[in-house]
Amino acid sequence: MFWCKLVNKIHNDTLSIYNLLRLAHPSWTQHNKCKRRHWQ
């Protein structure tokens, strides 16, 4: 149970950082679309 929460927290933090980077560097979105599709 704890592990799940920890993973979710890390995942949410990663998404937050990703969104900040996306706002800072719009070209990053194009670069990361492939990665996100690959992860799923």
PDB file of C-alpha atoms in Angstrom:
ATOM      1  CA  MET A   1       0.000   0.000   0.000  1.00  0.00           C
ATOM      2  CA  PHE A   2       2.742   2.413   0.980  1.00  0.00           C
ATOM      3  CA  TRP A   3       4.663   1.546  -2.173  1.00  0.00           C
ATOM      4  CA  CYS A   4       1.649   2.429  -4.326  1.00  0.00           C
ATOM      5  CA  LYS A   5       1.332   5.812  -2.663  1.00  0.00           C
ATOM      6  CA  LEU A   6       5.037   6.458  -3.057  1.00  0.00           C
ATOM      7  CA  VAL A   7       4.944   5.605  -6.753  1.00  0.00           C
ATOM      8  CA  ASN A   8       1.880   7.806  -7.239  1.00  0.00           C
ATOM      9  CA  LYS A   9       3.604  10.711  -5.502  1.00  0.00           C
ATOM     10  CA  ILE A  10       6.709  10.347  -7.660  1.00  0.00           C
ATOM     11  CA  HIS A  11       4.519  10.066 -10.743  1.00  0.00           C
ATOM     12  CA  ASN A  12       2.609  13.236  -9.828  1.00  0.00           C
ATOM     13  CA  ASP A  13       5.837  15.110  -9.090  1.00  0.00           C
ATOM     14  CA  THR A  14       7.228  14.000 -12.436  1.00  0.00           C
ATOM     15  CA  LEU A  15       4.093  15.232 -14.204  1.00  0.00           C
ATOM     16  CA  SER A  16       4.354  18.578 -12.420  1.00  0.00           C
ATOM     17  CA  ILE A  17       7.978  18.972 -13.457  1.00  0.00           C
ATOM     18  CA  TYR A  18       7.095  17.909 -16.993  1.00  0.00           C
ATOM     19  CA  ASN A  19       4.333  20.529 -17.142  1.00  0.00           C
ATOM     20  CA  LEU A  20       6.712  23.220 -15.899  1.00  0.00           C
ATOM     21  CA  LEU A  21       9.252  22.256 -18.545  1.00  0.00           C
ATOM     22  CA  ARG A  22       6.538  22.191 -21.181  1.00  0.00           C
ATOM     23  CA  LEU A  23       5.520  25.740 -20.266  1.00  0.00           C
ATOM     24  CA  ALA A  24       9.144  26.860 -20.273  1.00  0.00           C
ATOM     25  CA  HIS A  25      10.034  25.066 -23.517  1.00  0.00           C
ATOM     26  CA  PRO A  26       7.087  24.552 -25.910  1.00  0.00           C
ATOM     27  CA  SER A  27       9.318  22.570 -28.282  1.00  0.00           C
ATOM     28  CA  TRP A  28       9.716  19.953 -25.547  1.00  0.00           C
ATOM     29  CA  THR A  29       6.132  18.792 -26.048  1.00  0.00           C
ATOM     30  CA  GLN A  30       6.925  17.535 -29.525  1.00  0.00           C
ATOM     31  CA  HIS A  31      10.020  15.771 -28.209  1.00  0.00           C
ATOM     32  CA  ASN A  32       8.167  14.083 -25.349  1.00  0.00           C
ATOM     33  CA  LYS A  33       5.034  12.934 -27.171  1.00  0.00           C
ATOM     34  CA  CYS A  34       6.951   9.920 -28.485  1.00  0.00           C
ATOM     35  CA  LYS A  35       8.254   9.091 -25.015  1.00  0.00           C
ATOM     36  CA  ARG A  36       4.822   9.280 -23.416  1.00  0.00           C
ATOM     37  CA  ARG A  37       3.353   6.989 -26.051  1.00  0.00           C
ATOM     38  CA  HIS A  38       6.253   4.593 -25.475  1.00  0.00           C
ATOM     39  CA  TRP A  39       5.636   4.467 -21.702  1.00  0.00           C
ATOM     40  CA  GLN A  40       1.983   3.465 -22.004  1.00  0.00           C
TER      41      GLN A  40
END
